[in-house]
PDB file of C-alpha atoms in Angstrom:
ATOM      1  CA  MET A   5       0.128  -0.015   0.374  1.00 46.00           C
ATOM      2  CA  GLU A   6       2.506   2.389  -1.525  1.00 51.00           C
ATOM      3  CA  HIS A   7      -0.089   5.408  -1.377  1.00 46.00           C
ATOM      4  CA  PRO A   8      -2.807   5.021   1.677  1.00 47.00           C
ATOM      5  CA  SER A   9      -5.983   7.323   2.295  1.00 47.00           C
ATOM      6  CA  PRO A  10      -6.085   9.902   5.300  1.00 46.00           C
ATOM      7  CA  GLU A  11      -8.029   7.937   7.034  1.00 51.00           C
ATOM      8  CA  THR A  12      -6.190   4.729   6.924  1.00 52.00           C
ATOM      9  CA  SER A  13      -2.797   6.656   7.363  1.00 51.00           C
ATOM     10  CA  ALA A  14      -3.686   7.768  10.694  1.00 52.00           C
ATOM     11  CA  ILE A  15      -5.451   3.951  11.448  1.00 57.00           C
ATOM     12  CA  ILE A  16      -1.996   2.298  10.528  1.00 58.00           C
ATOM     13  CA  ASN A  17      -0.287   5.057  12.966  1.00 57.00           C
ATOM     14  CA  HIS A  18      -2.490   3.998  15.854  1.00 57.00           C
ATOM     15  CA  LEU A  19      -2.232   0.272  15.227  1.00 60.00           C
ATOM     16  CA  LYS A  20       1.437   0.461  15.377  1.00 62.00           C
ATOM     17  CA  ILE A  21       1.286   1.280  18.322  1.00 63.00           C
ATOM     18  CA  PHE A  22       0.062  -2.322  19.898  1.00 58.00           C
ATOM     19  CA  PRO A  23       2.926  -4.568  18.158  1.00 58.00           C
ATOM     20  CA  PHE A  24       5.492  -3.601  21.273  1.00 54.00           C
ATOM     21  CA  PHE A  25       2.637  -4.041  24.258  1.00 58.00           C
ATOM     22  CA  PHE A  26       3.062  -7.484  22.959  1.00 55.00           C
ATOM     23  CA  GLY A  27       6.720  -7.803  23.121  1.00 54.00           C
ATOM     24  CA  ALA A  28       8.140  -6.770  19.844  1.00 49.00           C
ATOM     25  CA  THR A  29      12.127  -5.441  19.330  1.00 53.00           C
ATOM     26  CA  LEU A  30      13.336  -2.467  17.343  1.00 51.00           C
ATOM     27  CA  TYR A  31      14.401  -5.704  15.057  1.00 48.00           C
ATOM     28  CA  ASP A  32      10.765  -7.020  14.640  1.00 52.00           C
ATOM     29  CA  PHE A  33       8.833  -4.269  14.031  1.00 51.00           C
ATOM     30  CA  PRO A  34      11.606  -1.206  13.071  1.00 51.00           C
ATOM     31  CA  LEU A  35       9.694   2.891  14.007  1.00 49.00           C
ATOM     32  CA  ARG A  36       8.615   4.915  11.678  1.00 50.00           C
ATOM     33  CA  GLN A  37       8.522   8.162  11.370  1.00 49.00           C
ATOM     34  CA  SER A  38       5.617   9.941   9.844  1.00 49.00           C
ATOM     35  CA  LEU A  39       6.502  12.828   7.886  1.00 43.00           C
ATOM     36  CA  LYS A  40       2.517  14.015   7.474  1.00 50.00           C
ATOM     37  CA  HIS A  41       3.059  17.015  10.195  1.00 52.00           C
ATOM     38  CA  PRO A  42       6.361  18.213  10.244  1.00 54.00           C
ATOM     39  CA  ASN A  43       8.287  18.930  13.561  1.00 61.00           C
ATOM     40  CA  ASN A  44       4.481  17.154  15.581  1.00 61.00           C
ATOM     41  CA  SER A  45       3.252  20.484  14.090  1.00 68.00           C
ATOM     42  CA  PHE A  46      -1.205  20.515  13.897  1.00 79.00           C
ATOM     43  CA  ASN A  47      -4.212  22.160  13.458  1.00 83.00           C
ATOM     44  CA  ASP A  48      -6.824  19.639  14.547  1.00 88.00           C
ATOM     45  CA  ILE A  49      -8.038  16.677  16.126  1.00 90.00           C
ATOM     46  CA  SER A  50      -7.663  14.487  13.813  1.00 87.00           C
ATOM     47  CA  ALA A  51      -3.595  14.919  13.199  1.00 88.00           C
ATOM     48  CA  ALA A  52      -2.975  16.238  17.209  1.00 90.00           C
ATOM     49  CA  ILE A  53      -3.970  11.673  17.584  1.00 89.00           C
ATOM     50  CA  GLU A  54      -1.874  11.291  15.463  1.00 87.00           C
ATOM     51  CA  THR A  55       0.796  12.784  16.290  1.00 90.00           C
ATOM     52  CA  MET A  56       0.551  11.592  19.038  1.00 92.00           C
ATOM     53  CA  ASP A  57       0.035   7.392  18.116  1.00 89.00           C
ATOM     54  CA  CYS A  58       3.376   8.608  15.982  1.00 87.00           C
ATOM     55  CA  LEU A  59       5.305   9.619  19.226  1.00 92.00           C
ATOM     56  CA  MET A  60       3.870   6.391  21.298  1.00 91.00           C
ATOM     57  CA  SER A  61       5.325   4.154  19.048  1.00 88.00           C
ATOM     58  CA  ARG A  62       7.804   5.234  19.154  1.00 89.00           C
ATOM     59  CA  CYS A  63       7.956   5.166  23.498  1.00 92.00           C
ATOM     60  CA  VAL A  64       6.822   2.305  24.173  1.00 89.00           C
ATOM     61  CA  GLY A  65       9.084   0.477  21.805  1.00 88.00           C
ATOM     62  CA  ILE A  66      12.261   2.469  22.963  1.00 92.00           C
ATOM     63  CA  LEU A  67      11.029   0.869  26.207  1.00 91.00           C
ATOM     64  CA  ARG A  68      10.461  -2.147  24.777  1.00 89.00           C
ATOM     65  CA  ALA A  69      14.959  -1.963  23.908  1.00 90.00           C
ATOM     66  CA  PHE A  70      15.462  -1.212  27.126  1.00 92.00           C
ATOM     67  CA  ASP A  71      14.082  -4.063  28.561  1.00 89.00           C
ATOM     68  CA  PRO A  72      16.666  -6.224  28.715  1.00 87.00           C
ATOM     69  CA  PHE A  73      19.171  -3.295  30.764  1.00 87.00           C
ATOM     70  CA  ARG A  74      15.829  -2.486  32.694  1.00 86.00           C
ATOM     71  CA  ILE A  75      14.941  -6.096  34.339  1.00 83.00           C
ATOM     72  CA  GLY A  76      18.738  -6.931  34.294  1.00 77.00           C
ATOM     73  CA  THR A  77      19.114  -9.766  31.622  1.00 75.00           C
ATOM     74  CA  VAL A  78      22.659  -7.398  30.101  1.00 77.00           C
ATOM     75  CA  ASP A  79      24.679  -5.378  32.447  1.00 78.00           C
ATOM     76  CA  ILE A  80      22.671  -1.670  31.935  1.00 70.00           C
ATOM     77  CA  ILE A  81      26.868  -0.436  31.180  1.00 75.00           C
ATOM     78  CA  GLU A  82      26.624  -2.285  27.921  1.00 82.00           C
ATOM     79  CA  ILE A  83      23.260   0.461  27.183  1.00 88.00           C
ATOM     80  CA  PRO A  84      24.490   1.329  23.279  1.00 91.00           C
ATOM     81  CA  ASP A  85      24.680   4.619  22.556  1.00 93.00           C
ATOM     82  CA  TYR A  86      22.429   4.772  19.997  1.00 92.00           C
ATOM     83  CA  LEU A  87      19.690   3.378  21.983  1.00 93.00           C
ATOM     84  CA  VAL A  88      19.457   6.280  24.747  1.00 94.00           C
ATOM     85  CA  SER A  89      19.919   9.117  21.244  1.00 95.00           C
ATOM     86  CA  MET A  90      16.661   7.803  20.586  1.00 94.00           C
ATOM     87  CA  GLN A  91      15.605   8.194  24.043  1.00 96.00           C
ATOM     88  CA  GLN A  92      16.947  12.107  24.143  1.00 96.00           C
ATOM     89  CA  GLU A  93      15.463  12.819  20.565  1.00 95.00           C
ATOM     90  CA  LEU A  94      11.923  11.636  21.963  1.00 95.00           C
ATOM     91  CA  ASP A  95      12.359  13.314  24.995  1.00 96.00           C
ATOM     92  CA  ARG A  96      13.184  17.132  22.659  1.00 95.00           C
ATOM     93  CA  GLU A  97      10.018  15.993  19.870  1.00 94.00           C
ATOM     94  CA  LEU A  98       7.827  15.111  23.111  1.00 95.00           C
ATOM     95  CA  ASP A  99       8.229  18.621  23.930  1.00 95.00           C
ATOM     96  CA  ILE A 100       8.252  19.945  20.456  1.00 93.00           C
ATOM     97  CA  TRP A 101       4.503  18.305  20.828  1.00 94.00           C
ATOM     98  CA  ARG A 102       3.337  19.932  23.872  1.00 95.00           C
ATOM     99  CA  THR A 103       4.230  23.667  22.954  1.00 93.00           C
ATOM    100  CA  SER A 104       2.083  22.705  19.159  1.00 92.00           C
ATOM    101  CA  PHE A 105      -0.311  20.625  22.003  1.00 94.00           C
ATOM    102  CA  SER A 106      -0.678  24.155  24.233  1.00 94.00           C
ATOM    103  CA  ARG A 107      -0.680  26.579  21.184  1.00 92.00           C
ATOM    104  CA  PHE A 108      -4.135  24.551  19.947  1.00 92.00           C
ATOM    105  CA  LEU A 109      -5.874  24.762  22.588  1.00 91.00           C
ATOM    106  CA  GLN A 110      -5.722  28.182  23.542  1.00 91.00           C
ATOM    107  CA  LYS A 111      -6.519  29.104  19.586  1.00 88.00           C
ATOM    108  CA  THR A 112      -9.606  26.662  19.358  1.00 86.00           C
ATOM    109  CA  GLU A 113     -12.779  26.090  20.624  1.00 88.00           C
ATOM    110  CA  GLN A 114     -13.708  22.924  21.349  1.00 89.00           C
ATOM    111  CA  ASN A 115     -17.208  20.731  22.495  1.00 91.00           C
ATOM    112  CA  ASP A 116     -17.722  18.418  25.246  1.00 89.00           C
ATOM    113  CA  LYS A 117     -16.527  15.413  22.652  1.00 89.00           C
ATOM    114  CA  ASP A 118     -13.740  17.659  21.633  1.00 91.00           C
ATOM    115  CA  LYS A 119     -12.603  18.651  24.966  1.00 93.00           C
ATOM    116  CA  SER A 120     -12.840  13.877  26.053  1.00 91.00           C
ATOM    117  CA  TYR A 121     -10.697  13.243  23.118  1.00 92.00           C
ATOM    118  CA  LEU A 122      -7.859  16.205  24.111  1.00 95.00           C
ATOM    119  CA  ARG A 123      -7.583  15.152  27.815  1.00 96.00           C
ATOM    120  CA  VAL A 124      -7.282  11.802  26.528  1.00 95.00           C
ATOM    121  CA  ILE A 125      -4.197  12.859  24.624  1.00 95.00           C
ATOM    122  CA  GLU A 126      -2.518  14.791  27.094  1.00 97.00           C
ATOM    123  CA  ALA A 127      -2.962  11.805  29.955  1.00 97.00           C
ATOM    124  CA  ARG A 128      -1.132   9.339  26.523  1.00 96.00           C
ATOM    125  CA  TRP A 129       2.531  12.649  26.939  1.00 97.00           C
ATOM    126  CA  HIS A 130       2.517  12.542  30.035  1.00 98.00           C
ATOM    127  CA  VAL A 131       2.019   8.517  29.979  1.00 97.00           C
ATOM    128  CA  CYS A 132       4.688   8.993  27.747  1.00 97.00           C
ATOM    129  CA  LYS A 133       7.740  11.602  29.114  1.00 98.00           C
ATOM    130  CA  ILE A 134       7.449   9.015  32.540  1.00 98.00           C
ATOM    131  CA  TRP A 135       7.746   6.077  31.046  1.00 95.00           C
ATOM    132  CA  LEU A 136      10.518   7.613  28.941  1.00 97.00           C
ATOM    133  CA  GLN A 137      12.530   8.344  31.577  1.00 96.00           C
ATOM    134  CA  ILE A 138      12.372   6.285  33.973  1.00 96.00           C
ATOM    135  CA  SER A 139      12.537   3.048  30.760  1.00 94.00           C
ATOM    136  CA  SER A 140      16.646   3.426  30.909  1.00 91.00           C
ATOM    137  CA  TYR A 141      16.963   2.481  35.354  1.00 92.00           C
ATOM    138  CA  ARG A 142      16.888  -1.096  37.270  1.00 89.00           C
ATOM    139  CA  ASP A 143      15.800   0.755  40.023  1.00 90.00           C
ATOM    140  CA  GLU A 144      11.866   1.672  40.405  1.00 94.00           C
ATOM    141  CA  MET A 145      12.341   4.220  43.035  1.00 96.00           C
ATOM    142  CA  VAL A 146      12.984   6.665  40.191  1.00 96.00           C
ATOM    143  CA  ALA A 147       8.902   7.024  38.981  1.00 97.00           C
ATOM    144  CA  ASP A 148       8.523   8.840  42.371  1.00 98.00           C
ATOM    145  CA  ARG A 149       9.650  11.718  40.972  1.00 97.00           C
ATOM    146  CA  PHE A 150       6.297  12.207  38.778  1.00 98.00           C
ATOM    147  CA  ARG A 151       4.475  12.922  41.158  1.00 98.00           C
ATOM    148  CA  ASN A 152       3.066  15.822  39.685  1.00 98.00           C
ATOM    149  CA  GLN A 153       2.820  14.481  36.081  1.00 98.00           C
ATOM    150  CA  PHE A 154       0.609  11.406  37.841  1.00 98.00           C
ATOM    151  CA  GLU A 155      -1.963  13.284  39.320  1.00 98.00           C
ATOM    152  CA  ARG A 156      -2.464  15.758  36.491  1.00 98.00           C
ATOM    153  CA  ILE A 157      -3.162  12.301  34.953  1.00 98.00           C
ATOM    154  CA  LEU A 158      -5.812  11.108  37.384  1.00 98.00           C
ATOM    155  CA  GLU A 159      -6.863  15.129  37.281  1.00 98.00           C
ATOM    156  CA  LEU A 160      -7.534  15.061  33.933  1.00 97.00           C
ATOM    157  CA  ALA A 161      -9.549  11.565  34.634  1.00 96.00           C
ATOM    158  CA  ARG A 162     -11.536  13.285  37.208  1.00 96.00           C
ATOM    159  CA  GLU A 163     -12.939  15.852  34.111  1.00 95.00           C
ATOM    160  CA  ASP A 164     -13.657  13.167  32.135  1.00 92.00           C
ATOM    161  CA  ALA A 165     -16.420  11.267  35.085  1.00 91.00           C
ATOM    162  CA  THR A 166     -17.878  14.626  36.116  1.00 91.00           C
ATOM    163  CA  GLN A 167     -18.565  15.279  32.182  1.00 88.00           C
ATOM    164  CA  ASN A 168     -20.127  11.927  31.853  1.00 82.00           C
ATOM    165  CA  ARG A 169     -21.856  12.100  34.596  1.00 81.00           C
ATOM    166  CA  VAL A 170     -23.415  16.129  33.795  1.00 80.00           C
ATOM    167  CA  SER A 171     -24.214  14.525  30.289  1.00 74.00           C
ATOM    168  CA  GLY A 172     -25.713  12.409  31.596  1.00 65.00           C
ATOM    169  CA  ALA A 173     -24.391   9.008  30.694  1.00 63.00           C
ATOM    170  CA  GLU A 174     -22.314   7.775  33.322  1.00 57.00           C
ATOM    171  CA  SER A 175     -21.199   4.137  32.257  1.00 60.00           C
ATOM    172  CA  PRO A 176     -18.779   4.529  29.095  1.00 65.00           C
ATOM    173  CA  SER A 177     -20.276   2.522  25.922  1.00 65.00           C
ATOM    174  CA  TYR A 178     -19.213  -1.164  25.774  1.00 66.00           C
ATOM    175  CA  PHE A 179     -15.979  -0.803  23.386  1.00 61.00           C
ATOM    176  CA  LYS A 180     -13.785   1.861  22.218  1.00 75.00           C
ATOM    177  CA  PHE A 181     -11.222   0.758  19.027  1.00 69.00           C
ATOM    178  CA  GLU A 182      -9.230   4.365  20.056  1.00 79.00           C
ATOM    179  CA  MET A 183      -6.878   3.741  22.945  1.00 84.00           C
ATOM    180  CA  GLY A 184      -9.368   5.509  25.887  1.00 88.00           C
ATOM    181  CA  LEU A 185      -8.114   6.726  30.027  1.00 93.00           C
ATOM    182  CA  ALA A 186      -7.747   2.530  31.030  1.00 93.00           C
ATOM    183  CA  PRO A 187      -4.412   1.596  29.768  1.00 93.00           C
ATOM    184  CA  LEU A 188      -3.653   5.462  30.978  1.00 96.00           C
ATOM    185  CA  LEU A 189      -5.076   5.500  34.749  1.00 97.00           C
ATOM    186  CA  HIS A 190      -3.545   1.412  34.408  1.00 96.00           C
ATOM    187  CA  PHE A 191       0.325   2.532  34.019  1.00 96.00           C
ATOM    188  CA  VAL A 192      -0.419   4.914  37.373  1.00 98.00           C
ATOM    189  CA  VAL A 193      -1.669   2.350  39.157  1.00 97.00           C
ATOM    190  CA  ILE A 194       1.812   0.295  38.618  1.00 97.00           C
ATOM    191  CA  LYS A 195       3.968   2.664  38.292  1.00 97.00           C
ATOM    192  CA  CYS A 196       2.863   5.239  40.504  1.00 98.00           C
ATOM    193  CA  ARG A 197       3.923   3.953  44.008  1.00 97.00           C
ATOM    194  CA  TYR A 198       2.100   6.756  46.546  1.00 96.00           C
ATOM    195  CA  LEU A 199      -1.164   4.940  47.784  1.00 95.00           C
ATOM    196  CA  ASP A 200      -4.542   7.307  47.717  1.00 93.00           C
ATOM    197  CA  LEU A 201      -3.093   8.448  43.622  1.00 95.00           C
ATOM    198  CA  ARG A 202      -2.986   5.102  42.513  1.00 95.00           C
ATOM    199  CA  LEU A 203      -5.890   4.348  44.687  1.00 94.00           C
ATOM    200  CA  GLU A 204      -8.013   6.434  42.841  1.00 94.00           C
ATOM    201  CA  ALA A 205      -6.240   5.013  39.753  1.00 96.00           C
ATOM    202  CA  TRP A 206      -8.193   2.113  40.802  1.00 95.00           C
ATOM    203  CA  SER A 207     -11.389   3.603  41.198  1.00 93.00           C
ATOM    204  CA  LEU A 208     -10.849   5.928  38.831  1.00 94.00           C
ATOM    205  CA  LEU A 209     -10.113   2.840  35.610  1.00 92.00           C
ATOM    206  CA  ARG A 210     -14.166   1.071  36.585  1.00 88.00           C
ATOM    207  CA  THR A 211     -15.515   5.033  35.910  1.00 89.00           C
ATOM    208  CA  VAL A 212     -14.007   6.584  33.449  1.00 90.00           C
ATOM    209  CA  GLY A 213     -12.796   3.112  31.370  1.00 85.00           C
ATOM    210  CA  HIS A 214     -14.729   1.520  29.190  1.00 84.00           C
ATOM    211  CA  ALA A 215     -15.024  -2.372  29.345  1.00 81.00           C
ATOM    212  CA  LYS A 216     -13.537  -3.241  26.094  1.00 84.00           C
ATOM    213  CA  GLU A 217     -10.625  -0.471  24.647  1.00 80.00           C
ATOM    214  CA  SER A 218      -9.322  -1.236  22.173  1.00 77.00           C
ATOM    215  CA  ILE A 219      -7.176  -4.449  22.951  1.00 79.00           C
ATOM    216  CA  TRP A 220      -7.367  -3.935  26.421  1.00 84.00           C
ATOM    217  CA  ASP A 221      -9.844  -5.448  28.847  1.00 89.00           C
ATOM    218  CA  THR A 222     -10.329  -3.492  32.067  1.00 91.00           C
ATOM    219  CA  SER A 223     -11.889  -5.268  34.016  1.00 90.00           C
ATOM    220  CA  ILE A 224      -8.342  -7.812  33.293  1.00 92.00           C
ATOM    221  CA  LEU A 225      -6.333  -4.224  34.059  1.00 93.00           C
ATOM    222  CA  TYR A 226      -8.506  -3.791  36.587  1.00 94.00           C
ATOM    223  CA  ALA A 227      -8.018  -7.309  39.280  1.00 95.00           C
ATOM    224  CA  THR A 228      -4.076  -6.646  37.781  1.00 96.00           C
ATOM    225  CA  GLY A 229      -4.125  -3.338  39.565  1.00 96.00           C
ATOM    226  CA  ARG A 230      -5.127  -4.680  43.049  1.00 96.00           C
ATOM    227  CA  CYS A 231      -3.236  -7.731  42.438  1.00 97.00           C
ATOM    228  CA  ILE A 232       0.136  -5.213  42.991  1.00 97.00           C
ATOM    229  CA  ILE A 233      -1.163  -2.447  44.405  1.00 96.00           C
ATOM    230  CA  GLU A 234      -1.608  -5.309  47.250  1.00 96.00           C
ATOM    231  CA  GLN A 235       1.393  -7.501  46.866  1.00 96.00           C
ATOM    232  CA  GLU A 236       3.966  -3.945  47.121  1.00 97.00           C
ATOM    233  CA  HIS A 237       2.077  -2.884  49.907  1.00 95.00           C
ATOM    234  CA  GLY A 238       1.324  -5.815  51.723  1.00 93.00           C
ATOM    235  CA  ILE A 239      -2.765  -4.575  51.604  1.00 92.00           C
ATOM    236  CA  GLU A 240      -5.112  -6.466  51.244  1.00 90.00           C
ATOM    237  CA  LEU A 241      -7.568  -5.136  49.250  1.00 90.00           C
ATOM    238  CA  PRO A 242     -12.097  -5.417  48.245  1.00 86.00           C
ATOM    239  CA  LEU A 243     -12.717  -6.877  45.007  1.00 84.00           C
ATOM    240  CA  ARG A 244     -14.816  -3.582  44.051  1.00 83.00           C
ATOM    241  CA  ALA A 245     -13.165  -0.299  44.816  1.00 81.00           C
ATOM    242  CA  THR A 246     -15.776   2.421  47.428  1.00 78.00           C
ATOM    243  CA  LYS A 247     -15.948   5.850  48.250  1.00 74.00           C
ATOM    244  CA  CYS A 248     -15.666   4.944  51.740  1.00 73.00           C
ATOM    245  CA  LEU A 249     -12.128   2.527  50.681  1.00 72.00           C
ATOM    246  CA  LEU A 250     -10.508   5.890  49.737  1.00 72.00           C
ATOM    247  CA  GLU A 251     -11.941   8.142  51.694  1.00 71.00           C
ATOM    248  CA  ASN A 252     -11.270   5.752  55.189  1.00 65.00           C
ATOM    249  CA  ALA A 253      -9.352   4.209  55.008  1.00 67.00           C
ATOM    250  CA  CYS A 254      -5.938   3.429  57.582  1.00 76.00           C
ATOM    251  CA  TRP A 255      -3.195   2.343  55.909  1.00 82.00           C
ATOM    252  CA  ASP A 256      -0.138   3.042  55.881  1.00 84.00           C
ATOM    253  CA  HIS A 257       1.466   5.470  52.800  1.00 85.00           C
ATOM    254  CA  THR A 258       5.106   5.401  53.159  1.00 93.00           C
ATOM    255  CA  LEU A 259       6.372   4.418  49.807  1.00 96.00           C
ATOM    256  CA  PRO A 260       7.324   0.477  49.054  1.00 96.00           C
ATOM    257  CA  SER A 261      11.459   0.037  49.047  1.00 95.00           C
ATOM    258  CA  ASP A 262      12.725  -0.856  45.760  1.00 94.00           C
ATOM    259  CA  SER A 263      12.688  -4.532  46.762  1.00 93.00           C
ATOM    260  CA  ARG A 264       8.987  -4.683  46.656  1.00 94.00           C
ATOM    261  CA  ARG A 265       8.287  -2.971  43.603  1.00 96.00           C
ATOM    262  CA  ILE A 266       7.222  -5.454  40.364  1.00 96.00           C
ATOM    263  CA  ARG A 267       9.621  -5.613  37.466  1.00 93.00           C
ATOM    264  CA  ASP A 268       6.571  -6.950  35.007  1.00 92.00           C
ATOM    265  CA  SER A 269       4.114  -9.355  34.744  1.00 93.00           C
ATOM    266  CA  TYR A 270       2.538 -11.622  33.311  1.00 92.00           C
ATOM    267  CA  ILE A 271      -0.909 -13.593  32.754  1.00 94.00           C
ATOM    268  CA  GLU A 272      -2.014 -17.245  32.342  1.00 93.00           C
ATOM    269  CA  ASP A 273      -5.086 -17.155  29.874  1.00 90.00           C
ATOM    270  CA  GLU A 274      -6.973 -19.869  31.824  1.00 92.00           C
ATOM    271  CA  GLU A 275     -10.026 -18.445  34.093  1.00 91.00           C
ATOM    272  CA  GLU A 276     -11.061 -20.971  36.713  1.00 90.00           C
ATOM    273  CA  SER A 277     -13.739 -20.173  39.108  1.00 89.00           C
ATOM    274  CA  HIS A 278     -13.110 -20.418  42.424  1.00 84.00           C
ATOM    275  CA  ILE A 279     -15.443 -20.232  45.848  1.00 83.00           C
ATOM    276  CA  GLN A 280     -13.819 -17.597  48.854  1.00 78.00           C
ATOM    277  CA  CYS A 281     -14.163 -18.466  52.291  1.00 80.00           C
ATOM    278  CA  ASP A 282     -17.073 -16.729  52.272  1.00 76.00           C
ATOM    279  CA  GLY A 283     -19.412 -19.257  49.522  1.00 75.00           C
ATOM    280  CA  SER A 284     -18.997 -16.272  46.722  1.00 77.00           C
ATOM    281  CA  ARG A 285     -17.666 -17.216  43.611  1.00 82.00           C
ATOM    282  CA  VAL A 286     -15.114 -15.513  41.649  1.00 85.00           C
ATOM    283  CA  ILE A 287     -13.497 -16.415  38.222  1.00 90.00           C
ATOM    284  CA  ARG A 288      -9.573 -15.856  38.447  1.00 93.00           C
ATOM    285  CA  LYS A 289      -6.327 -16.283  35.943  1.00 95.00           C
ATOM    286  CA  ARG A 290      -3.391 -17.143  37.417  1.00 96.00           C
ATOM    287  CA  ILE A 291      -0.241 -14.420  37.139  1.00 97.00           C
ATOM    288  CA  PHE A 292       3.180 -14.349  37.383  1.00 96.00           C
ATOM    289  CA  LEU A 293       5.335 -11.659  39.274  1.00 96.00           C
ATOM    290  CA  PHE A 294       8.701 -10.529  38.351  1.00 94.00           C
ATOM    291  CA  VAL A 295      10.239  -9.358  42.163  1.00 93.00           C
ATOM    292  CA  PRO A 296      13.861  -8.499  42.676  1.00 90.00           C
ATOM    293  CA  HIS A 297      15.533 -10.532  45.545  1.00 86.00           C
ATOM    294  CA  GLY A 298      19.307 -10.177  46.785  1.00 79.00           C
ATOM    295  CA  ALA A 299      21.458  -8.389  47.311  1.00 75.00           C
ATOM    296  CA  GLN A 300      22.217  -8.755  43.411  1.00 72.00           C
ATOM    297  CA  ARG A 301      18.208  -7.919  42.030  1.00 77.00           C
ATOM    298  CA  GLU A 302      18.158 -11.337  40.064  1.00 84.00           C
ATOM    299  CA  LEU A 303      14.459 -11.844  39.287  1.00 89.00           C
ATOM    300  CA  ARG A 304      12.202 -14.270  41.229  1.00 92.00           C
ATOM    301  CA  LYS A 305       8.842 -15.167  39.752  1.00 93.00           C
ATOM    302  CA  VAL A 306       6.084 -15.435  42.156  1.00 94.00           C
ATOM    303  CA  GLN A 307       2.717 -16.465  40.844  1.00 96.00           C
ATOM    304  CA  ASP A 308      -0.580 -15.168  42.671  1.00 96.00           C
ATOM    305  CA  TRP A 309      -4.323 -14.879  41.465  1.00 95.00           C
ATOM    306  CA  ILE A 310      -6.159 -12.204  39.879  1.00 95.00           C
ATOM    307  CA  HIS A 311     -10.130 -12.305  40.460  1.00 92.00           C
ATOM    308  CA  LEU A 312     -12.601 -11.341  37.661  1.00 89.00           C
ATOM    309  CA  LEU A 313     -15.880  -9.255  38.434  1.00 73.00           C
ATOM    310  CA  GLU A 314     -18.615 -12.148  36.494  1.00 57.00           C
ATOM    311  CA  LYS A 315     -19.315  -8.293  34.544  1.00 44.00           C
ATOM    312  CA  PHE A 316     -17.351  -5.560  34.426  1.00 43.00           C
ATOM    313  CA  GLU A 317     -20.022  -2.216  35.160  1.00 43.00           C
ATOM    314  CA  ALA A 318     -18.536   0.837  35.068  1.00 41.00           C
TER     315      ALA A 318
END
């Protein structure tokens, strides 16, 4: 397809993000920079989304390239110079995009639908900036530097929830083709260790997340987030977040040590029905968590379970 239509190009640019979420590397799926919008400039929301799609696919691709160094399979001192250069170049381009985005917001009027799209785009920018900065670090403590950015992502999600309530559409539709707020909130849940913020992000997943957002199943994101919070903070959470939980819980808000922080995880496909102690039935999947162990911080695999809500209800 040498000359795809603008609509087809936009879809391709959006789909370019996803191979890297399933473990593709730069060698498997080389990055190609779009030249349609030079200097990441844009004059409408569609162009803003398309440029962010290109930037985010590059960000996740670079993250995957750093994975062997980040998780310790290759010595951190062996990070190649070209990879660092790619990281720094993309960071500059993200800053340029943000300047263009700010100008765009100032000079255009938006209706509620536009504002919803713009909130997701801005949240994606924050996730890219954080993810890119932490990608080359082996310890997870570096993510603690970005509390302000995590707070901004939550602020955007709160605004979306408020808009839904005001418009009378409190329950998002079942499916959304584009990336919505759910995977971005999940990023906050797994990378932000400030317990108050990550609990709110966990709760907002069910409030603003569509049941299916492109490749993401929000019920699995929600259950995985619960498991990771429990493991890292040594607490027990209910299957559903409640307002009372967020306002009245008296947990220790000390940041977890680096040795408790989960580096990666994967979930088995098979589901099973499980009867809990109180007699209730839950659907669960086996999850494996990779956590550092010993003085050398070698990763070990720890088995746990995620419990899925039988019917996901926002």
